[in-house]
Amino acid sequence: PHATHSPRSILRLSGPDTRAALASVLESIPPAPGAHIVRFRLAGPLGEHTLPARLLLFHAPRSYTGEHGAELILPGIPALADRVLDALCAVAGVRPAQPGEFTARAFLHGRLTAEQAEGVGAVIGARTSEELAGAARLLSGELGAAYRALADDAANILALVEAGIDFTDQDAVVAISADALRARTLALTHAIDALIGPGARSEPDAQPPAVVLVGPPNAGKSTLFNALLGQERAVASEEPGTTRDALVEPLVVDDSPWTPCSVRLIDLPGLDGTLAPRSAADTAARRAAREAIASAAVVVWCDPSGRFDRPPSDIAPGVPVLRLRTKADLPALGPDPGALAVCALDRRNFAALRHAIADAARAAPGPPSGVPARHRVSLINARAAIDDALAAAERPELAASALRTALDHLGQISGAISPDEVLGRIFATFCIGK
C-alpha cells in the first residue's frame, strides 16, 4: 500500500500459503479462481467488524508468478491497508515481499524469460515514450527472440568452423570456406548493428554508467567517495582544493541477483571558482572535470550547508541530479527537505544513498535504440568478437575462438549455448549413417 490516499489499495499474495493467509482475514474463501466479493474481518477496540473487499484469486500455475496467488483490493486508506497487511504477515510462513520478488518468482517458475523480467523493471523505470517503447519490446519477448536468433546463427557458424577443424577426415564433412565464413559473420554483424546502431561498436560507453560527485571545494566529496568504496582511494583533507584530478572507480550499488547495478563513481575537484587554478595542469584538470559532468549519467550534488544555491553547470539535459547534504553530523545552514542527509563518518543513510544512485542510474537516459544498457554492452562486445572472427577467416582456429567469445557475450542476454549443443550442431552436419 502507498503512504498517501488513493481510491484503492492492493495487497498481492503469492505462494503455497496463500489460502491460509487469506483465511486469517476473510470470513470465507471462494473455492474457484476468479473475481469475488468477500468480507474481511478487522478487530478493533469496539470488537470485530467485517468490511467488503474484492478478491482476485489465482490457482497455480495460472498466475503471474506461477504459484497460488491472490490480490485483495481494499479502500484506499493507508492505515486500513497496514492493519490488513499486519494480519496477513502474522500467519506462519507469510512475510513481506522483497523488491522485485514477484517478478523473480515468475522467472523461476518459467512464466517470464530473463529479458521479459528485465522488461518489467524497464517499464516501471521508463520516463519517456522512447524508453517505454523499448521496455515494451523487451517485455513482449521481441528483443529476446532477436537475441536468441543471433546466438543461434553464431552457434551454427561455430559448428561449421569446428567441424572443419576436428572432423576433416570424414568424407561427409566439408569445411566452411573462408569466403562463406566472411559472408555469414558479416551478416551477423549487420543483424547486431540493426539492434544497437552501426556506430555503437566504436563507442567507448561499453561500461557502467558514470556517477559524478560535484560540489564546492571541501564539501566532503572525497570522504564520501572513500566511504562508498570502502577504501582510502582519494586524499581527503580539510584544506579546500585538495582533489585536483578526477578519480574513477567501479562501484556496485545494488548486488541483488535480480536487479544488479554497477556504476563508475567519479570524484571531481571543487568547481565553484573560489580557488584560482595554480597551473596549466589545474586548468586542464578542471576542463576534464567539466567534461566528466557533461557526459555523466547521474550527478550527485554535494553541499554540506544544505542550501544548494550554486547549481553545478555543464549538466546534460535530462540527467538525474541527486541533492546530497554531506557532513550530516554537523548543523545545516539551510536544510532542503528534498535532499538526502548523509554522513561518511558513521555511514548515515548510506543504504538509502545506494538505492537512490541505483534508481537514478537505471532511469538515466539510454541509447536511442531502446536496447537496455546491460544488453547493449553484451551486444557491443559480441560485435567486437565477431569482427575478430571475420578478420581471422583464413585461420579457422582463431575464428572459432573468437566465435566462442561472441557466444559467451550473447549468452549473457539470450541464455548460454553449451559446448555439447555446439557438438550436436556439428554432428547434425553429417550425412545419415556417419
Coordinates of C-alpha atoms in Angstrom, one line a residue:
P1 CA 0.0 0.0 0.0
H2 CA 1.0 3.6 -0.6
A3 CA 1.6 6.1 2.1
T4 CA -0.9 8.5 0.6
H5 CA -4.6 8.2 0.0
S6 CA -5.8 6.7 -3.3
P7 CA -9.1 5.2 -4.5
R8 CA -7.9 1.6 -3.8
S9 CA -5.2 -0.3 -2.1
I10 CA -4.0 -3.6 -3.4
L11 CA -2.3 -6.4 -1.4
R12 CA -0.8 -9.1 -3.5
L13 CA 0.0 -12.6 -2.2
S14 CA 1.8 -15.4 -3.8
G15 CA 2.9 -18.9 -2.6
P16 CA 1.6 -22.1 -1.2
D17 CA 0.3 -20.5 1.9
T18 CA -2.0 -18.0 0.1
R19 CA -5.2 -19.6 1.2
A20 CA -4.1 -20.0 4.8
A21 CA -3.1 -16.3 4.8
L22 CA -6.5 -15.3 3.4
A23 CA -8.3 -17.4 5.9
S24 CA -6.8 -15.3 8.7
V25 CA -8.6 -12.1 7.4
L26 CA -11.6 -13.3 5.4
E27 CA -14.9 -14.7 6.5
S28 CA -14.8 -17.3 3.8
I29 CA -12.6 -18.1 0.8
P30 CA -14.2 -18.9 -2.6
P31 CA -13.2 -22.3 -3.9
A32 CA -12.8 -21.3 -7.5
P33 CA -10.4 -18.8 -9.0
G34 CA -11.6 -15.5 -10.4
A35 CA -13.0 -12.2 -9.2
H36 CA -15.1 -12.4 -6.0
I37 CA -16.7 -10.0 -3.5
V38 CA -15.6 -11.1 0.0
R39 CA -15.7 -9.7 3.5
F40 CA -12.6 -9.3 5.6
R41 CA -12.5 -9.3 9.4
L42 CA -11.0 -6.4 11.3
A43 CA -10.6 -6.4 15.0
G44 CA -10.6 -3.1 17.0
P45 CA -11.3 -1.7 20.4
L46 CA -15.0 -2.0 19.8
G47 CA -14.8 -5.6 18.7
E48 CA -14.6 -7.3 15.4
H49 CA -16.1 -5.8 12.2
T50 CA -16.4 -7.0 8.7
L51 CA -16.0 -4.9 5.6
P52 CA -16.4 -5.7 1.9
A53 CA -13.5 -6.1 -0.4
R54 CA -12.8 -7.5 -3.9
L55 CA -10.7 -10.6 -4.2
L56 CA -8.9 -11.8 -7.3
L57 CA -8.0 -15.5 -6.7
F58 CA -5.5 -17.4 -8.8
H59 CA -4.6 -21.1 -8.8
A60 CA -1.2 -22.3 -9.9
P61 CA 0.2 -22.3 -12.5
R62 CA -2.3 -19.8 -14.0
S63 CA -1.0 -16.7 -12.2
Y64 CA 1.7 -14.0 -12.7
T65 CA 4.2 -15.9 -10.5
G66 CA 3.1 -19.4 -11.5
E67 CA 2.1 -20.1 -7.8
H68 CA -1.2 -19.9 -5.9
G69 CA -1.9 -16.2 -5.6
A70 CA -4.4 -13.5 -4.8
E71 CA -5.0 -9.8 -4.9
L72 CA -7.0 -8.2 -2.2
I73 CA -8.4 -4.9 -3.3
L74 CA -9.4 -2.6 -0.3
P75 CA -10.5 1.0 0.1
G76 CA -7.5 3.3 -0.4
I77 CA -6.9 4.1 3.3
P78 CA -3.2 3.6 4.3
A79 CA -4.0 2.7 7.9
L80 CA -6.5 0.1 6.9
A81 CA -4.2 -1.5 4.4
D82 CA -1.4 -1.5 7.0
R83 CA -3.6 -3.3 9.5
V84 CA -4.7 -6.0 7.0
L85 CA -1.0 -6.4 5.9
D86 CA 0.0 -6.9 9.6
A87 CA -2.7 -9.5 10.0
L88 CA -1.5 -11.4 6.9
C89 CA 2.1 -11.3 8.0
A90 CA 1.2 -12.7 11.4
V91 CA 0.3 -16.0 9.7
A92 CA 3.1 -18.6 10.0
G93 CA 5.1 -18.7 6.7
V94 CA 4.0 -15.4 5.4
R95 CA 6.3 -12.4 5.1
P96 CA 6.5 -9.1 3.2
A97 CA 7.9 -9.4 -0.3
Q98 CA 11.3 -8.2 -1.3
P99 CA 11.6 -5.7 -4.1
G100 CA 11.1 -7.5 -7.4
E101 CA 10.3 -10.8 -5.8
F102 CA 7.0 -11.4 -7.6
T103 CA 8.8 -11.0 -10.9
A104 CA 11.7 -13.1 -9.7
R105 CA 9.2 -15.9 -8.8
A106 CA 7.6 -15.6 -12.2
F107 CA 11.0 -16.1 -13.8
L108 CA 11.9 -19.0 -11.6
H109 CA 8.6 -20.7 -12.5
G110 CA 9.1 -20.2 -16.2
R111 CA 6.3 -17.6 -16.5
L112 CA 8.8 -14.9 -17.8
T113 CA 12.1 -15.2 -19.6
A114 CA 15.1 -13.3 -18.2
E115 CA 14.7 -10.5 -20.7
Q116 CA 10.9 -10.2 -20.0
A117 CA 11.7 -9.9 -16.3
E118 CA 14.1 -7.1 -17.1
G119 CA 11.3 -5.6 -19.2
V120 CA 9.1 -5.3 -16.2
G121 CA 11.7 -3.2 -14.4
A122 CA 12.2 -1.2 -17.6
V123 CA 8.5 -0.4 -17.9
I124 CA 8.5 0.8 -14.3
G125 CA 11.5 3.0 -14.8
A126 CA 10.6 4.4 -18.2
R127 CA 10.4 8.2 -18.3
T128 CA 10.0 8.9 -22.0
S129 CA 7.9 7.4 -24.7
E130 CA 11.0 6.0 -26.4
E131 CA 12.1 4.3 -23.2
L132 CA 8.6 2.9 -22.7
A133 CA 8.6 1.6 -26.3
G134 CA 12.0 -0.1 -25.7
A135 CA 10.7 -1.7 -22.5
A136 CA 7.6 -2.9 -24.3
R137 CA 9.8 -4.7 -26.9
L138 CA 11.7 -6.3 -24.0
L139 CA 8.6 -7.3 -22.1
S140 CA 6.8 -8.7 -25.2
G141 CA 9.7 -11.0 -25.9
E142 CA 10.6 -9.4 -29.2
L143 CA 14.1 -8.4 -28.2
G144 CA 14.7 -11.8 -26.5
A145 CA 13.7 -13.6 -29.8
A146 CA 16.2 -11.4 -31.7
Y147 CA 19.0 -12.2 -29.2
R148 CA 18.3 -15.9 -29.5
A149 CA 18.3 -15.7 -33.3
L150 CA 21.8 -14.0 -33.1
A151 CA 23.1 -16.7 -30.7
D152 CA 21.6 -19.4 -32.9
D153 CA 23.3 -18.0 -36.0
A154 CA 26.7 -17.7 -34.2
A155 CA 26.4 -21.2 -32.9
N156 CA 25.7 -22.6 -36.3
I157 CA 28.7 -20.7 -37.8
L158 CA 30.9 -22.0 -35.0
A159 CA 29.7 -25.6 -35.6
L160 CA 30.7 -25.4 -39.3
V161 CA 34.1 -24.0 -38.4
E162 CA 34.8 -26.6 -35.7
A163 CA 33.5 -29.4 -38.0
G164 CA 36.2 -28.4 -40.5
I165 CA 38.9 -28.4 -37.8
D166 CA 38.1 -31.6 -35.9
F167 CA 36.4 -33.8 -38.5
T168 CA 38.3 -33.2 -41.7
D169 CA 38.9 -37.0 -42.0
Q170 CA 35.2 -37.5 -42.5
D171 CA 34.2 -37.7 -46.2
A172 CA 30.8 -36.2 -45.4
V173 CA 32.2 -33.1 -43.7
V174 CA 33.1 -30.1 -45.9
A175 CA 34.8 -27.3 -44.1
I176 CA 33.2 -23.9 -44.4
S177 CA 35.2 -21.8 -46.9
A178 CA 36.8 -18.5 -45.9
D179 CA 34.5 -16.6 -48.2
A180 CA 31.4 -18.3 -46.8
L181 CA 32.7 -17.6 -43.3
R182 CA 33.1 -13.9 -44.1
A183 CA 29.7 -13.7 -45.6
R184 CA 27.9 -15.3 -42.7
T185 CA 29.8 -13.4 -40.0
L186 CA 29.3 -10.1 -41.9
A187 CA 25.5 -10.9 -42.0
L188 CA 25.7 -11.4 -38.2
T189 CA 27.3 -8.1 -37.6
H190 CA 24.6 -6.4 -39.7
A191 CA 22.0 -8.0 -37.5
I192 CA 23.6 -6.7 -34.4
D193 CA 24.0 -3.2 -35.9
A194 CA 20.3 -3.2 -36.6
L195 CA 19.7 -3.5 -32.9
I196 CA 22.4 -1.1 -31.5
G197 CA 23.1 1.1 -34.4
P198 CA 26.1 0.8 -36.8
G199 CA 28.2 3.3 -34.9
A200 CA 27.9 1.7 -31.5
R201 CA 30.8 -0.6 -31.9
S202 CA 33.2 2.3 -31.8
E203 CA 31.6 4.0 -28.8
P204 CA 33.6 4.0 -25.6
D205 CA 30.4 3.5 -23.5
A206 CA 30.5 -0.3 -23.2
Q207 CA 30.9 0.2 -19.4
P208 CA 28.7 1.0 -16.4
P209 CA 27.1 4.5 -16.2
A210 CA 29.2 7.3 -14.8
V211 CA 28.1 8.8 -11.5
V212 CA 29.9 12.1 -10.6
L213 CA 30.3 13.7 -7.2
V214 CA 30.1 17.5 -7.7
G215 CA 30.0 20.4 -5.3
P216 CA 32.2 23.2 -3.9
P217 CA 35.7 22.5 -2.5
N218 CA 35.8 20.9 0.9
A219 CA 32.2 19.6 0.6
G220 CA 33.2 16.1 1.7
K221 CA 33.1 14.6 -1.8
S222 CA 36.4 12.7 -1.4
T223 CA 35.5 11.4 2.1
L224 CA 32.1 10.2 0.7
F225 CA 34.0 8.7 -2.3
N226 CA 36.2 6.7 0.0
A227 CA 33.3 5.6 2.3
L228 CA 31.3 4.4 -0.6
L229 CA 34.2 2.4 -2.0
G230 CA 35.2 1.1 1.4
Q231 CA 38.8 2.1 0.9
E232 CA 41.1 5.1 1.0
R233 CA 41.2 5.9 -2.7
A234 CA 41.1 9.7 -2.6
V235 CA 43.1 12.1 -0.4
A236 CA 40.6 13.7 2.0
S237 CA 41.6 17.0 3.7
E238 CA 40.1 20.0 5.4
E239 CA 42.1 22.2 3.1
P240 CA 39.9 23.2 0.1
G241 CA 41.2 22.2 -3.3
T242 CA 43.0 19.0 -2.2
T243 CA 41.4 17.0 -5.0
R244 CA 43.0 18.2 -8.3
D245 CA 42.2 15.3 -10.7
A246 CA 39.1 13.2 -11.4
L247 CA 39.3 9.8 -9.7
V248 CA 37.3 6.9 -11.2
E249 CA 36.4 3.6 -9.5
P250 CA 33.9 0.9 -10.1
L251 CA 31.1 0.6 -7.5
V252 CA 28.4 -2.0 -7.1
V253 CA 25.4 0.0 -5.7
D254 CA 22.9 -2.9 -5.9
D255 CA 24.2 -6.5 -5.6
S256 CA 20.8 -8.2 -5.6
P257 CA 20.6 -11.1 -8.1
W258 CA 17.5 -9.8 -9.9
T259 CA 18.3 -6.1 -10.1
P260 CA 22.1 -5.7 -10.0
C261 CA 23.5 -2.3 -10.7
S262 CA 27.1 -1.2 -11.1
V263 CA 28.4 2.3 -11.8
R264 CA 31.6 4.2 -12.3
L265 CA 31.9 6.5 -9.3
I266 CA 33.9 9.7 -10.1
D267 CA 35.3 12.1 -7.6
L268 CA 35.8 15.6 -9.1
P269 CA 37.6 18.7 -7.8
G270 CA 35.5 21.6 -6.5
L271 CA 34.4 23.8 -9.3
D272 CA 32.9 26.9 -7.6
G273 CA 35.5 29.2 -8.9
T274 CA 36.7 30.4 -5.4
L275 CA 40.1 28.7 -5.9
A276 CA 42.1 30.0 -8.8
P277 CA 43.9 27.4 -10.9
R278 CA 47.5 27.2 -9.8
S279 CA 48.9 26.0 -13.1
A280 CA 48.1 24.9 -16.6
A281 CA 47.7 21.4 -15.2
D282 CA 45.0 22.7 -12.9
T283 CA 43.2 24.4 -15.8
A284 CA 43.3 21.1 -17.8
A285 CA 42.0 19.2 -14.8
R286 CA 39.1 21.5 -14.4
R287 CA 38.3 21.2 -18.0
A288 CA 38.3 17.5 -17.8
A289 CA 36.1 17.7 -14.7
R290 CA 33.5 19.7 -16.7
E291 CA 33.7 17.2 -19.5
A292 CA 33.0 14.4 -17.0
I293 CA 29.9 16.3 -15.7
A294 CA 28.7 16.8 -19.2
S295 CA 28.9 13.1 -20.0
A296 CA 27.6 11.8 -16.6
A297 CA 24.6 9.5 -16.4
V298 CA 23.9 10.7 -12.8
V299 CA 25.1 13.8 -10.9
V300 CA 25.4 13.7 -7.1
W301 CA 25.3 17.3 -5.9
C302 CA 27.1 17.6 -2.6
D303 CA 26.5 20.6 -0.3
P304 CA 27.2 20.4 3.5
S305 CA 25.2 23.6 4.0
G306 CA 22.0 22.1 2.6
R307 CA 21.3 25.4 0.7
F308 CA 22.1 24.1 -2.8
D309 CA 22.3 27.7 -4.0
R310 CA 25.1 27.2 -6.6
P311 CA 23.8 24.6 -9.0
P312 CA 26.6 22.8 -11.0
S313 CA 26.9 23.8 -14.6
D314 CA 27.6 21.6 -17.7
I315 CA 24.9 19.0 -16.8
A316 CA 23.4 17.5 -19.9
P317 CA 19.6 17.9 -20.3
G318 CA 17.6 15.1 -18.6
V319 CA 20.4 13.8 -16.4
P320 CA 19.2 12.9 -12.9
V321 CA 20.6 15.1 -10.1
L322 CA 20.6 13.8 -6.6
R323 CA 20.9 16.5 -3.9
L324 CA 23.1 15.3 -1.0
R325 CA 23.6 17.2 2.2
T326 CA 27.0 15.9 3.2
K327 CA 28.5 16.1 6.7
A328 CA 25.1 15.4 8.2
D329 CA 26.8 15.2 11.6
L330 CA 27.1 19.0 11.5
P331 CA 24.2 21.5 11.6
A332 CA 22.8 22.5 8.3
L333 CA 22.5 26.2 7.4
G334 CA 19.5 25.8 5.1
P335 CA 18.1 22.3 5.1
D336 CA 16.5 21.3 1.8
P337 CA 13.6 18.9 2.5
G338 CA 14.2 17.3 -0.8
A339 CA 17.9 16.5 -0.1
L340 CA 19.2 13.3 1.4
A341 CA 21.4 13.9 4.5
V342 CA 24.4 11.5 4.7
C343 CA 27.4 11.3 6.9
A344 CA 30.5 9.4 5.6
L345 CA 31.9 9.0 9.1
D346 CA 29.0 7.0 10.6
R347 CA 27.5 5.8 7.2
R348 CA 24.3 7.6 8.0
N349 CA 21.7 6.9 5.2
F350 CA 24.2 5.1 3.1
A351 CA 21.7 2.3 2.2
A352 CA 19.2 5.0 1.0
L353 CA 22.0 6.7 -1.0
R354 CA 22.9 3.4 -2.7
H355 CA 19.3 2.8 -3.6
A356 CA 18.9 6.4 -4.9
I357 CA 22.1 6.1 -7.1
A358 CA 20.9 2.7 -8.4
D359 CA 17.4 4.0 -9.2
A360 CA 18.8 7.1 -10.9
A361 CA 21.4 5.1 -12.9
R362 CA 18.7 2.7 -14.1
A363 CA 16.4 5.6 -15.1
A364 CA 19.2 7.6 -16.8
P365 CA 18.6 8.3 -20.5
G366 CA 19.7 5.4 -22.5
P367 CA 20.8 5.0 -26.1
P368 CA 18.1 5.7 -28.7
S369 CA 18.0 2.1 -29.9
G370 CA 15.8 1.2 -26.9
V371 CA 18.2 -1.7 -26.0
P372 CA 18.8 -1.8 -22.3
A373 CA 22.4 -0.7 -21.2
R374 CA 23.4 -4.2 -20.0
H375 CA 22.2 -5.8 -23.2
R376 CA 23.9 -3.1 -25.2
V377 CA 27.2 -3.9 -23.6
S378 CA 26.9 -7.6 -24.3
L379 CA 25.9 -6.9 -28.0
I380 CA 28.9 -4.4 -28.5
N381 CA 31.3 -7.0 -27.0
A382 CA 29.8 -9.8 -29.1
R383 CA 30.1 -7.5 -32.2
A384 CA 33.8 -6.9 -31.5
A385 CA 34.4 -10.7 -31.2
I386 CA 32.6 -11.4 -34.4
D387 CA 34.8 -8.7 -36.1
D388 CA 37.8 -10.7 -34.9
A389 CA 36.3 -13.9 -36.4
L390 CA 35.7 -12.0 -39.6
A391 CA 39.4 -10.9 -39.7
A392 CA 40.5 -14.5 -39.0
A393 CA 38.5 -16.1 -41.7
E394 CA 41.7 -17.7 -43.2
R395 CA 42.7 -19.1 -39.8
P396 CA 39.8 -21.4 -38.6
E397 CA 41.3 -22.0 -35.1
L398 CA 41.4 -18.2 -34.4
A399 CA 38.0 -17.7 -35.9
A400 CA 36.5 -20.5 -33.8
S401 CA 38.0 -18.9 -30.6
A402 CA 36.5 -15.5 -31.5
L403 CA 33.1 -17.0 -32.2
R404 CA 33.1 -18.8 -28.8
T405 CA 33.8 -15.4 -27.2
A406 CA 30.9 -13.9 -29.1
L407 CA 28.7 -16.7 -28.0
D408 CA 29.7 -16.1 -24.4
H409 CA 28.7 -12.4 -24.6
L410 CA 25.4 -13.3 -26.4
G411 CA 24.7 -16.0 -23.8
Q412 CA 24.6 -13.3 -21.1
I413 CA 21.4 -12.0 -22.7
S414 CA 20.0 -15.0 -24.7
G415 CA 20.9 -17.9 -22.5
A416 CA 24.1 -19.8 -22.8
I417 CA 24.7 -22.3 -25.6
S418 CA 26.8 -25.2 -24.2
P419 CA 29.8 -26.9 -25.9
D420 CA 27.6 -30.1 -26.0
E421 CA 25.0 -28.2 -28.0
V422 CA 27.6 -27.0 -30.4
L423 CA 28.8 -30.6 -30.8
G424 CA 25.2 -31.6 -31.6
R425 CA 25.1 -29.0 -34.3
I426 CA 28.4 -30.3 -35.7
F427 CA 27.1 -33.9 -35.9
A428 CA 23.9 -32.7 -37.5
T429 CA 26.0 -31.7 -40.5
F430 CA 27.0 -35.3 -41.0
C431 CA 25.1 -37.4 -43.5
I432 CA 22.8 -40.3 -42.5
G433 CA 24.9 -43.3 -41.4
K434 CA 28.0 -41.4 -40.4

